[in-house]
Amino acid sequence: MVRGHRSEVDEQVAELLRTARSSLGLSLAFLSRMDGTTQTLEVVESAVPQLMKDGVERPQSTSLCQAVLDGRLPKVMSDLRDHPVAMELPAARFPRLRSYVSVPVTLSDGTVYGTFCGAGLRADESLGRRDQSLMEVLARAAAMVIEPQVRSREREREIRARLEPVMAAGGPAVVLQPIVRLADGVRIGAEALSRFPAEWALGPDVCFEQAHSVGEGVPLELQALVRGASYLDEVDGYIALNASPVTLFDAGCRAFLAQLPPERVLVELSEHDAVEDYEALADALAPLRASGVKLAIDDVGAGFSSLRHVVLTAPDTIKLDRAVVSGLSEQPVLAGLVASMVTFAHGIGSSVVAEGIETRVDAELLRDLGVDAGQGWYFGRPGPAAALSSAPVTQQA
Ligand code: C2E
Ligand code: CA
Ligand code: CA
């Protein structure tokens, strides 16, 4: 048996199978998955390893286990030769099985995952109800062991199936939201924000997180970057593009960013994405930044991490999170916080953009507190590029 290839979960199942095999004196015990068409012997514990290995597949409909599940055969058979139904099935002939015990593995929602099964190469008249009970207990334990893995695989399949058509179509739709200079209300740029199919009813941050959880995060982010950057030809000012650290570490991503007009690109790095190695990230971004691409730290003040993140990346722009911006006029403490953030940012040579500005009062207050630019529903919702071009635009501040 190829132990080395077994996952921890499979190893736990194997332990239960060994218990079954030794307690019932069987030659072979296995956990099988029944997917409707195929019976896959996912974990096999065998006295004769050559006989059967992990991963063996056979048609489900003609399997002994299916006949047991259907009630055409009993769960415990001390000699298959006593059961003509069994002897007609190919499974009874190769290998030459004699005794057989098969019980269903049922998940918590009642669905049958497959079977927990044992077989002997000799007839064994002593096999009986007690052996069935023991197998049923072990099958329940196996179900509990495998259920989290089954669920996470299902979830992964579901996410992949949803992402597939979006990625095949070149990625999510991307809308633009104006970024406005607070001193005079002139639009200086726009943030590119991804939009996924409405029926998913999921925010883009959740969609990207799900994509990352199945290993598709970087390609999906790249597609969004390409879509966002495509608006450079259509709108004036800079375009702010969101990217997570892992995507920025991707050579393809950096190569793509490197061929854009650098003075019109601002990369937003969220404060909530953990950066393990700031130096490595700084090194990765150095050539881009040297060429003129601007870097912003996003979501500052949302409480994801310390200002250390900000200091270490020495960003061109600090984007204050909506959490410290909305309702500013009613909460003097927030105004104090914003004022000190502005002092801090300007002290390290960064400009400040406030996000989530929904009212004129907040916009004016932020301007008076020294915040350089703002973004929010008050200035404009994220929308098509055409909705931006009507607004007055000057070059980046
Ligand atoms: P974010 O980068 O902080 O983007 C700002 C979010 O605030 C956007 O949410 C925007 O629609 C919303 N917003 C803007 N103004 C207001 C306002 O006045 N009031 C309120 N309540 N909300 C406002 P959205 O579009 O749902 O995006 C959520 C997050 O998803 C983004 O947060 C960003 O982290 C992520 N995201 C979106 N598009 C992309 C993308 O293309 N790539 C990556 N990596 N992340 C993206
Ligand atoms: Ca952002
Ligand atoms: Ca933000």
Tab-separated table of C-alpha atoms and ligand atoms in Angstrom:
chain	number	residue	atom	x	y	z
A	1	MET	CA	0.000	0.000	0.000
A	2	VAL	CA	1.279	3.456	-0.849
A	3	ARG	CA	1.074	5.138	2.536
A	4	GLY	CA	3.059	8.142	1.429
A	5	HIS	CA	0.307	9.286	-0.909
A	6	ARG	CA	-2.441	9.220	1.680
A	7	SER	CA	-3.830	12.386	3.151
A	8	GLU	CA	-4.242	12.686	6.884
A	9	VAL	CA	-7.959	12.020	6.488
A	10	ASP	CA	-7.301	8.888	4.420
A	11	GLU	CA	-4.826	7.731	7.040
A	12	GLN	CA	-7.509	8.070	9.732
A	13	VAL	CA	-9.941	6.107	7.584
A	14	ALA	CA	-7.236	3.477	7.045
A	15	GLU	CA	-6.931	3.108	10.799
A	16	LEU	CA	-10.675	2.404	11.036
A	17	LEU	CA	-10.367	-0.094	8.182
A	18	ARG	CA	-7.498	-1.879	9.940
A	19	THR	CA	-9.699	-2.125	13.027
A	20	ALA	CA	-12.488	-3.613	10.923
A	21	ARG	CA	-10.171	-6.031	9.200
A	22	SER	CA	-8.512	-7.338	12.344
A	23	SER	CA	-11.741	-7.494	14.406
A	24	LEU	CA	-13.623	-9.404	11.724
A	25	GLY	CA	-10.664	-11.444	10.533
A	26	LEU	CA	-11.058	-10.274	6.923
A	27	SER	CA	-8.462	-10.164	4.149
A	28	LEU	CA	-9.521	-6.821	2.867
A	29	ALA	CA	-11.365	-3.722	4.031
A	30	PHE	CA	-12.082	-0.563	2.075
A	31	LEU	CA	-13.971	2.687	2.007
A	32	SER	CA	-15.684	3.267	-1.303
A	33	ARG	CA	-17.263	6.330	-2.830
A	34	MET	CA	-20.359	5.765	-4.946
A	35	ASP	CA	-20.953	8.724	-7.254
A	36	GLY	CA	-23.877	7.219	-9.135
A	37	THR	CA	-21.802	5.709	-11.936
A	38	THR	CA	-18.544	4.568	-10.463
A	39	GLN	CA	-17.502	2.877	-7.268
A	40	THR	CA	-14.087	4.151	-6.269
A	41	LEU	CA	-12.182	2.251	-3.611
A	42	GLU	CA	-10.658	5.346	-2.059
A	43	VAL	CA	-8.860	3.719	0.856
A	44	VAL	CA	-7.998	0.044	0.802
A	45	GLU	CA	-6.439	-1.969	3.611
A	46	SER	CA	-5.493	-5.359	2.288
A	47	ALA	CA	-3.549	-8.364	3.552
A	48	VAL	CA	-2.441	-8.869	-0.034
A	49	PRO	CA	-1.662	-5.333	-1.257
A	50	GLN	CA	-1.291	-6.518	-4.868
A	51	LEU	CA	-4.917	-7.611	-4.763
A	52	MET	CA	-6.374	-4.139	-4.572
A	53	LYS	CA	-5.025	-0.647	-4.132
A	54	ASP	CA	-6.299	2.813	-3.216
A	55	GLY	CA	-8.135	4.347	-6.126
A	56	VAL	CA	-9.431	1.200	-7.868
A	57	GLU	CA	-12.562	1.987	-9.870
A	58	ARG	CA	-15.365	-0.234	-11.102
A	59	PRO	CA	-18.885	0.252	-12.414
A	60	GLN	CA	-21.199	1.018	-9.508
A	61	SER	CA	-24.287	-0.738	-10.892
A	62	THR	CA	-22.727	-4.201	-10.948
A	63	SER	CA	-20.885	-3.871	-7.634
A	64	LEU	CA	-21.647	-6.070	-4.643
A	65	CYS	CA	-22.001	-2.946	-2.514
A	66	GLN	CA	-24.751	-1.574	-4.785
A	67	ALA	CA	-26.671	-4.833	-4.522
A	68	VAL	CA	-26.394	-4.565	-0.723
A	69	LEU	CA	-27.503	-0.902	-0.777
A	70	ASP	CA	-30.492	-1.904	-2.925
A	71	GLY	CA	-31.418	-4.640	-0.460
A	72	ARG	CA	-30.883	-7.364	-3.072
A	73	LEU	CA	-28.189	-8.839	-0.845
A	74	PRO	CA	-27.761	-8.810	2.958
A	75	LYS	CA	-25.126	-6.636	4.636
A	76	VAL	CA	-23.316	-9.670	5.977
A	77	MET	CA	-22.590	-12.688	3.790
A	78	SER	CA	-20.499	-15.474	5.267
A	79	ASP	CA	-20.293	-17.231	1.899
A	80	LEU	CA	-21.091	-15.477	-1.363
A	81	ARG	CA	-21.747	-18.879	-2.962
A	82	ASP	CA	-24.964	-19.039	-0.939
A	83	HIS	CA	-26.207	-15.974	-2.841
A	84	PRO	CA	-26.883	-16.512	-6.555
A	85	VAL	CA	-27.426	-12.748	-7.015
A	86	ALA	CA	-23.888	-12.162	-5.782
A	87	MET	CA	-22.349	-14.914	-7.890
A	88	GLU	CA	-23.724	-13.312	-11.033
A	89	LEU	CA	-21.774	-10.108	-10.351
A	90	PRO	CA	-18.249	-9.684	-11.704
A	91	ALA	CA	-17.091	-8.482	-8.274
A	92	ALA	CA	-17.634	-11.937	-6.812
A	93	ARG	CA	-15.337	-13.556	-9.345
A	94	PHE	CA	-12.294	-11.336	-9.233
A	95	PRO	CA	-10.673	-11.482	-6.803
A	96	ARG	CA	-12.259	-14.697	-5.610
A	97	LEU	CA	-14.135	-13.281	-2.650
A	98	ARG	CA	-16.063	-15.527	-0.282
A	99	SER	CA	-17.193	-13.564	2.770
A	100	TYR	CA	-18.487	-10.024	2.460
A	101	VAL	CA	-19.679	-7.258	4.805
A	102	SER	CA	-20.894	-3.936	3.412
A	103	VAL	CA	-22.584	-1.064	5.240
A	104	PRO	CA	-23.424	2.402	3.903
A	105	VAL	CA	-21.435	5.488	4.836
A	106	THR	CA	-24.046	8.163	5.409
A	107	LEU	CA	-23.226	11.862	5.759
A	108	SER	CA	-24.938	14.161	8.260
A	109	ASP	CA	-27.524	15.321	5.712
A	110	GLY	CA	-28.578	11.720	5.066
A	111	THR	CA	-26.867	11.313	1.697
A	112	VAL	CA	-25.044	8.055	1.081
A	113	TYR	CA	-21.385	8.785	0.385
A	114	GLY	CA	-20.444	5.200	-0.314
A	115	THR	CA	-19.740	2.042	1.634
A	116	PHE	CA	-17.512	0.768	4.402
A	117	CYS	CA	-16.722	-2.715	3.454
A	118	GLY	CA	-14.781	-5.850	4.271
A	119	ALA	CA	-14.195	-9.091	2.422
A	120	GLY	CA	-12.524	-12.426	3.013
A	121	LEU	CA	-11.015	-14.901	0.599
A	122	ARG	CA	-12.478	-17.732	2.660
A	123	ALA	CA	-16.031	-18.423	3.735
A	124	ASP	CA	-16.565	-17.529	7.385
A	125	GLU	CA	-19.662	-18.955	9.055
A	126	SER	CA	-18.958	-17.015	12.262
A	127	LEU	CA	-19.743	-13.638	10.653
A	128	GLY	CA	-23.008	-12.293	12.049
A	129	ARG	CA	-25.061	-9.416	13.366
A	130	ARG	CA	-22.442	-8.287	15.839
A	131	ASP	CA	-19.935	-7.895	13.046
A	132	GLN	CA	-22.462	-5.838	11.148
A	133	SER	CA	-22.955	-3.605	14.202
A	134	LEU	CA	-19.233	-3.077	14.563
A	135	MET	CA	-18.955	-2.208	10.860
A	136	GLU	CA	-21.808	0.261	11.242
A	137	VAL	CA	-20.083	1.992	14.146
A	138	LEU	CA	-16.834	2.185	12.184
A	139	ALA	CA	-18.724	3.461	9.110
A	140	ARG	CA	-20.232	6.251	11.217
A	141	ALA	CA	-16.776	7.170	12.478
A	142	ALA	CA	-15.479	7.150	8.893
A	143	ALA	CA	-18.350	9.410	7.823
A	144	MET	CA	-17.425	11.911	10.515
A	145	VAL	CA	-13.774	11.799	9.502
A	146	ILE	CA	-14.421	12.376	5.794
A	147	GLU	CA	-17.347	14.804	5.962
A	148	PRO	CA	-15.312	18.060	6.287
A	149	GLN	CA	-13.203	17.023	3.281
A	150	VAL	CA	-16.291	16.072	1.283
A	151	ARG	CA	-17.883	19.433	2.024
A	152	SER	CA	-14.783	21.428	1.183
A	153	ARG	CA	-14.432	19.545	-2.121
A	154	GLU	CA	-18.053	20.256	-2.937
A	155	ARG	CA	-17.534	23.913	-2.125
A	156	GLU	CA	-14.441	24.022	-4.290
A	157	ARG	CA	-16.313	22.420	-7.189
A	158	GLU	CA	-19.167	24.874	-6.767
A	159	ILE	CA	-16.827	27.882	-6.770
A	160	ARG	CA	-14.922	26.597	-9.811
A	161	ALA	CA	-18.128	25.961	-11.733
A	162	ARG	CA	-19.261	29.530	-11.011
A	163	LEU	CA	-15.925	31.132	-11.863
A	164	GLU	CA	-15.353	29.147	-15.030
A	165	PRO	CA	-17.708	31.059	-17.380
A	166	VAL	CA	-16.657	34.422	-15.903
A	167	MET	CA	-12.990	33.685	-16.475
A	168	ALA	CA	-13.669	32.235	-19.914
A	169	ALA	CA	-15.305	35.556	-20.794
A	170	GLY	CA	-12.175	37.473	-19.799
A	171	GLY	CA	-12.969	38.172	-16.160
A	172	PRO	CA	-15.454	40.216	-14.160
A	173	ALA	CA	-17.046	43.392	-15.435
A	174	VAL	CA	-15.189	46.427	-14.153
A	175	VAL	CA	-16.824	49.735	-13.233
A	176	LEU	CA	-15.181	53.028	-12.343
A	177	GLN	CA	-15.799	55.300	-9.365
A	178	PRO	CA	-14.606	58.914	-9.454
A	179	ILE	CA	-11.871	60.153	-7.134
A	180	VAL	CA	-12.168	63.887	-6.607
A	181	ARG	CA	-9.800	66.577	-5.299
A	182	LEU	CA	-11.541	67.983	-2.246
A	183	ALA	CA	-10.167	71.519	-2.600
A	184	ASP	CA	-11.992	72.196	-5.864
A	185	GLY	CA	-14.153	69.154	-6.624
A	186	VAL	CA	-12.191	68.293	-9.748
A	187	ARG	CA	-11.970	64.612	-10.613
A	188	ILE	CA	-8.352	63.479	-10.636
A	189	GLY	CA	-8.817	59.760	-11.079
A	190	ALA	CA	-11.084	56.756	-10.759
A	191	GLU	CA	-10.975	53.435	-8.966
A	192	ALA	CA	-11.614	50.292	-10.975
A	193	LEU	CA	-14.022	47.982	-9.121
A	194	SER	CA	-14.985	44.507	-10.266
A	195	ARG	CA	-18.559	43.341	-10.652
A	196	PHE	CA	-19.567	39.680	-10.722
A	197	PRO	CA	-22.890	38.246	-11.948
A	198	ALA	CA	-25.728	39.801	-9.931
A	199	GLU	CA	-27.303	36.383	-9.226
A	200	TRP	CA	-24.269	35.438	-7.140
A	201	ALA	CA	-25.285	38.201	-4.716
A	202	LEU	CA	-21.686	38.440	-3.532
A	203	GLY	CA	-19.438	41.465	-3.138
A	204	PRO	CA	-16.278	41.494	-5.249
A	205	ASP	CA	-14.083	41.080	-2.179
A	206	VAL	CA	-15.865	37.792	-1.364
A	207	CYS	CA	-15.587	36.619	-4.985
A	208	PHE	CA	-11.844	37.247	-5.038
A	209	GLU	CA	-11.450	35.527	-1.687
A	210	GLN	CA	-13.318	32.480	-2.999
A	211	ALA	CA	-11.202	32.471	-6.144
A	212	HIS	CA	-8.056	32.543	-4.024
A	213	SER	CA	-9.380	29.645	-1.941
A	214	VAL	CA	-9.457	27.436	-5.065
A	215	GLY	CA	-6.187	28.706	-6.493
A	216	GLU	CA	-7.742	30.973	-9.137
A	217	GLY	CA	-7.255	34.266	-7.294
A	218	VAL	CA	-4.188	35.492	-9.134
A	219	PRO	CA	-5.475	34.841	-12.684
A	220	LEU	CA	-8.836	36.379	-11.765
A	221	GLU	CA	-7.192	39.472	-10.312
A	222	LEU	CA	-5.045	39.737	-13.423
A	223	GLN	CA	-8.144	39.707	-15.602
A	224	ALA	CA	-9.642	42.501	-13.489
A	225	LEU	CA	-6.415	44.490	-13.792
A	226	VAL	CA	-6.468	44.127	-17.563
A	227	ARG	CA	-10.129	45.199	-17.723
A	228	GLY	CA	-9.519	48.133	-15.391
A	229	ALA	CA	-6.437	49.291	-17.288
A	230	SER	CA	-8.303	49.097	-20.596
A	231	TYR	CA	-10.170	52.238	-19.503
A	232	LEU	CA	-6.947	54.258	-19.625
A	233	ASP	CA	-7.767	54.987	-23.262
A	234	GLU	CA	-11.279	56.148	-22.486
A	235	VAL	CA	-10.992	58.321	-19.400
A	236	ASP	CA	-8.690	61.022	-18.112
A	237	GLY	CA	-6.826	61.087	-14.834
A	238	TYR	CA	-5.323	58.111	-13.097
A	239	ILE	CA	-6.878	54.697	-12.667
A	240	ALA	CA	-6.593	53.040	-9.286
A	241	LEU	CA	-6.263	49.269	-9.621
A	242	ASN	CA	-6.765	46.895	-6.691
A	243	ALA	CA	-4.287	44.090	-6.247
A	244	SER	CA	-3.500	41.693	-3.441
A	245	PRO	CA	0.113	41.048	-2.423
A	246	VAL	CA	0.215	37.552	-3.976
A	247	THR	CA	-0.867	39.020	-7.287
A	248	LEU	CA	1.772	41.739	-7.074
A	249	PHE	CA	4.373	39.009	-6.553
A	250	ASP	CA	3.294	37.453	-9.845
A	251	ALA	CA	5.823	38.233	-12.569
A	252	GLY	CA	3.103	38.354	-15.220
A	253	CYS	CA	1.226	40.959	-13.212
A	254	ARG	CA	4.275	43.156	-12.847
A	255	ALA	CA	5.107	42.807	-16.523
A	256	PHE	CA	1.567	43.854	-17.378
A	257	LEU	CA	1.674	46.882	-15.085
A	258	ALA	CA	5.109	47.848	-16.404
A	259	GLN	CA	3.804	48.490	-19.915
A	260	LEU	CA	1.042	50.878	-18.817
A	261	PRO	CA	1.593	54.662	-18.772
A	262	PRO	CA	3.118	54.753	-15.257
A	263	GLU	CA	2.010	58.252	-14.270
A	264	ARG	CA	-1.603	57.238	-14.782
A	265	VAL	CA	-1.551	54.081	-12.686
A	266	LEU	CA	-2.069	53.799	-8.958
A	267	VAL	CA	-1.942	50.340	-7.409
A	268	GLU	CA	-4.083	49.865	-4.308
A	269	LEU	CA	-2.809	47.323	-1.835
A	270	SER	CA	-5.311	46.483	0.850
A	271	GLU	CA	-4.255	46.748	4.444
A	272	HIS	CA	-6.239	43.599	5.226
A	273	ASP	CA	-4.149	41.313	3.046
A	274	ALA	CA	-1.403	40.046	5.283
A	275	VAL	CA	2.015	40.797	3.882
A	276	GLU	CA	4.509	38.293	5.183
A	277	ASP	CA	7.625	39.865	3.829
A	278	TYR	CA	7.552	43.614	3.329
A	279	GLU	CA	11.075	43.754	2.047
A	280	ALA	CA	10.327	41.219	-0.661
A	281	LEU	CA	7.188	43.139	-1.633
A	282	ALA	CA	9.074	46.438	-1.684
A	283	ASP	CA	11.753	44.828	-3.879
A	284	ALA	CA	9.115	43.413	-6.206
A	285	LEU	CA	7.476	46.798	-6.609
A	286	ALA	CA	10.640	48.910	-6.724
A	287	PRO	CA	11.086	48.917	-10.530
A	288	LEU	CA	7.423	49.836	-11.062
A	289	ARG	CA	7.552	52.590	-8.498
A	290	ALA	CA	10.819	53.897	-9.911
A	291	SER	CA	9.120	54.163	-13.292
A	292	GLY	CA	6.396	56.339	-11.782
A	293	VAL	CA	3.611	53.922	-10.864
A	294	LYS	CA	2.006	55.095	-7.618
A	295	LEU	CA	1.220	52.873	-4.658
A	296	ALA	CA	-1.664	53.314	-2.247
A	297	ILE	CA	-2.380	51.488	0.973
A	298	ASP	CA	-6.112	50.807	1.005
A	299	ASP	CA	-8.530	50.543	3.921
A	300	VAL	CA	-6.300	52.315	6.419
A	301	GLY	CA	-8.086	52.747	9.720
A	302	ALA	CA	-10.320	49.701	9.274
A	303	GLY	CA	-8.298	48.056	11.998
A	304	PHE	CA	-6.733	45.252	10.003
A	305	SER	CA	-3.174	45.955	10.969
A	306	SER	CA	-0.932	48.526	12.540
A	307	LEU	CA	0.439	51.604	10.873
A	308	ARG	CA	3.609	49.564	10.543
A	309	HIS	CA	2.237	48.275	7.247
A	310	VAL	CA	1.877	51.837	6.049
A	311	VAL	CA	5.281	53.010	7.197
A	312	LEU	CA	7.072	49.992	5.767
A	313	THR	CA	5.614	50.398	2.299
A	314	ALA	CA	6.068	54.204	2.197
A	315	PRO	CA	3.043	54.615	-0.065
A	316	ASP	CA	2.320	57.585	-2.290
A	317	THR	CA	-1.261	57.565	-1.058
A	318	ILE	CA	-3.117	56.476	2.044
A	319	LYS	CA	-6.754	55.595	1.548
A	320	LEU	CA	-8.769	56.123	4.694
A	321	ASP	CA	-11.389	53.436	5.147
A	322	ARG	CA	-15.083	54.222	5.233
A	323	ALA	CA	-15.048	53.087	8.889
A	324	VAL	CA	-13.228	56.267	9.927
A	325	VAL	CA	-14.926	58.499	7.374
A	326	SER	CA	-18.668	57.908	7.501
A	327	GLY	CA	-20.560	59.836	10.139
A	328	LEU	CA	-17.517	61.977	10.758
A	329	SER	CA	-19.555	65.101	11.397
A	330	GLU	CA	-21.404	63.492	14.312
A	331	GLN	CA	-18.336	62.024	15.947
A	332	PRO	CA	-15.652	64.507	17.016
A	333	VAL	CA	-13.336	61.632	17.976
A	334	LEU	CA	-13.245	60.487	14.362
A	335	ALA	CA	-12.393	63.991	13.211
A	336	GLY	CA	-9.460	63.964	15.621
A	337	LEU	CA	-8.360	60.608	14.268
A	338	VAL	CA	-8.560	61.791	10.663
A	339	ALA	CA	-6.622	64.950	11.509
A	340	SER	CA	-3.804	62.931	13.038
A	341	MET	CA	-3.804	60.496	10.110
A	342	VAL	CA	-3.453	63.441	7.744
A	343	THR	CA	-0.530	64.820	9.752
A	344	PHE	CA	1.064	61.374	9.799
A	345	ALA	CA	0.549	60.802	6.070
A	346	HIS	CA	1.800	64.190	4.985
A	347	GLY	CA	4.736	63.723	7.359
A	348	ILE	CA	5.855	60.641	5.425
A	349	GLY	CA	5.145	62.327	2.098
A	350	SER	CA	1.889	60.522	1.311
A	351	SER	CA	-1.328	62.072	0.093
A	352	VAL	CA	-4.651	61.139	1.698
A	353	VAL	CA	-7.796	59.919	-0.052
A	354	ALA	CA	-10.935	59.411	2.024
A	355	GLU	CA	-13.322	56.671	0.936
A	356	GLY	CA	-17.040	56.280	1.474
A	357	ILE	CA	-17.968	59.960	1.458
A	358	GLU	CA	-21.750	60.026	1.293
A	359	THR	CA	-22.626	63.568	2.298
A	360	ARG	CA	-21.614	67.088	1.464
A	361	VAL	CA	-21.047	67.811	5.166
A	362	ASP	CA	-18.502	65.022	5.444
A	363	ALA	CA	-16.812	66.090	2.200
A	364	GLU	CA	-16.359	69.635	3.483
A	365	LEU	CA	-15.208	68.525	6.896
A	366	LEU	CA	-12.638	66.181	5.378
A	367	ARG	CA	-11.390	68.964	3.128
A	368	ASP	CA	-11.021	71.227	6.163
A	369	LEU	CA	-9.112	68.492	7.986
A	370	GLY	CA	-6.546	68.509	5.162
A	371	VAL	CA	-7.626	65.341	3.323
A	372	ASP	CA	-6.462	65.692	-0.275
A	373	ALA	CA	-9.037	63.741	-2.221
A	374	GLY	CA	-12.257	61.854	-1.743
A	375	GLN	CA	-14.323	59.053	-3.165
A	376	GLY	CA	-17.870	58.059	-2.357
A	377	TRP	CA	-21.486	58.108	-3.356
A	378	TYR	CA	-21.623	61.858	-2.796
A	379	PHE	CA	-19.272	62.315	-5.764
A	380	GLY	CA	-20.465	59.365	-7.770
A	381	ARG	CA	-21.293	55.688	-7.561
A	382	PRO	CA	-19.150	53.101	-9.310
A	383	GLY	CA	-20.431	52.972	-12.891
A	384	PRO	CA	-19.556	52.732	-16.572
A	385	ALA	CA	-16.616	54.718	-17.917
A	386	ALA	CA	-18.967	56.907	-19.933
A	387	ALA	CA	-20.528	58.228	-16.725
A	388	LEU	CA	-17.162	59.657	-15.700
A	389	SER	CA	-16.236	61.570	-18.803
A	390	SER	CA	-18.890	64.191	-18.204
A	391	ALA	CA	-17.175	65.260	-14.983
A	392	PRO	CA	-14.451	67.898	-15.146
A	393	VAL	CA	-10.982	66.389	-15.133
A	394	THR	CA	-7.461	67.683	-14.684
A	395	GLN	CA	-4.158	65.885	-14.539
A	396	GLN	CA	-3.245	63.910	-11.443
A	397	ALA	CA	-2.466	66.109	-8.444
B	1	C2E	P1	-12.326	48.816	-1.753
B	1	C2E	O1	-11.111	48.725	-2.593
B	1	C2E	O2	-12.170	49.427	-0.406
B	1	C2E	O3	-13.394	49.585	-2.608
B	1	C2E	C1	-14.273	50.562	-2.094
B	1	C2E	C2	-15.596	49.946	-1.818
B	1	C2E	O4	-16.448	50.944	-1.239
B	1	C2E	C3	-16.314	49.531	-3.097
B	1	C2E	O5	-17.053	48.365	-2.763
B	1	C2E	C4	-17.234	50.692	-3.381
B	1	C2E	O6	-18.353	50.334	-4.178
B	1	C2E	C5	-17.645	51.070	-1.995
B	1	C2E	N1	-18.081	52.454	-1.892
B	1	C2E	C6	-17.637	53.502	-2.593
B	1	C2E	N2	-18.206	54.648	-2.180
B	1	C2E	C7	-19.040	54.308	-1.170
B	1	C2E	C8	-19.916	55.064	-0.320
B	1	C2E	O7	-20.040	56.273	-0.386
B	1	C2E	N3	-20.618	54.371	0.619
B	1	C2E	C9	-20.519	53.040	0.746
B	1	C2E	N4	-21.261	52.443	1.652
B	1	C2E	N5	-19.685	52.284	-0.044
B	1	C2E	C10	-18.955	52.927	-0.981
B	1	C2E	P2	-17.117	47.180	-3.745
B	1	C2E	O8	-17.118	47.652	-5.158
B	1	C2E	O9	-18.227	46.309	-3.285
B	1	C2E	O10	-15.749	46.436	-3.516
B	1	C2E	C11	-15.462	45.824	-2.311
B	1	C2E	C12	-14.029	45.413	-2.255
B	1	C2E	O11	-13.741	44.374	-3.198
B	1	C2E	C13	-13.071	46.510	-2.615
B	1	C2E	O12	-12.955	47.352	-1.519
B	1	C2E	C14	-11.826	45.734	-2.943
B	1	C2E	O13	-11.149	45.356	-1.775
B	1	C2E	C15	-12.399	44.489	-3.574
B	1	C2E	N6	-12.321	44.611	-5.024
B	1	C2E	C16	-13.201	45.152	-5.882
B	1	C2E	N7	-12.761	45.068	-7.158
B	1	C2E	C17	-11.560	44.454	-7.089
B	1	C2E	C18	-10.596	44.062	-8.075
B	1	C2E	O14	-10.744	44.270	-9.290
B	1	C2E	N8	-9.471	43.428	-7.632
B	1	C2E	C19	-9.274	43.186	-6.300
B	1	C2E	N9	-8.134	42.576	-5.933
B	1	C2E	N10	-10.144	43.550	-5.348
B	1	C2E	C20	-11.274	44.166	-5.738
B	2	CA	CA	-9.519	49.868	-3.249
B	3	CA	CA	-10.877	50.708	0.521
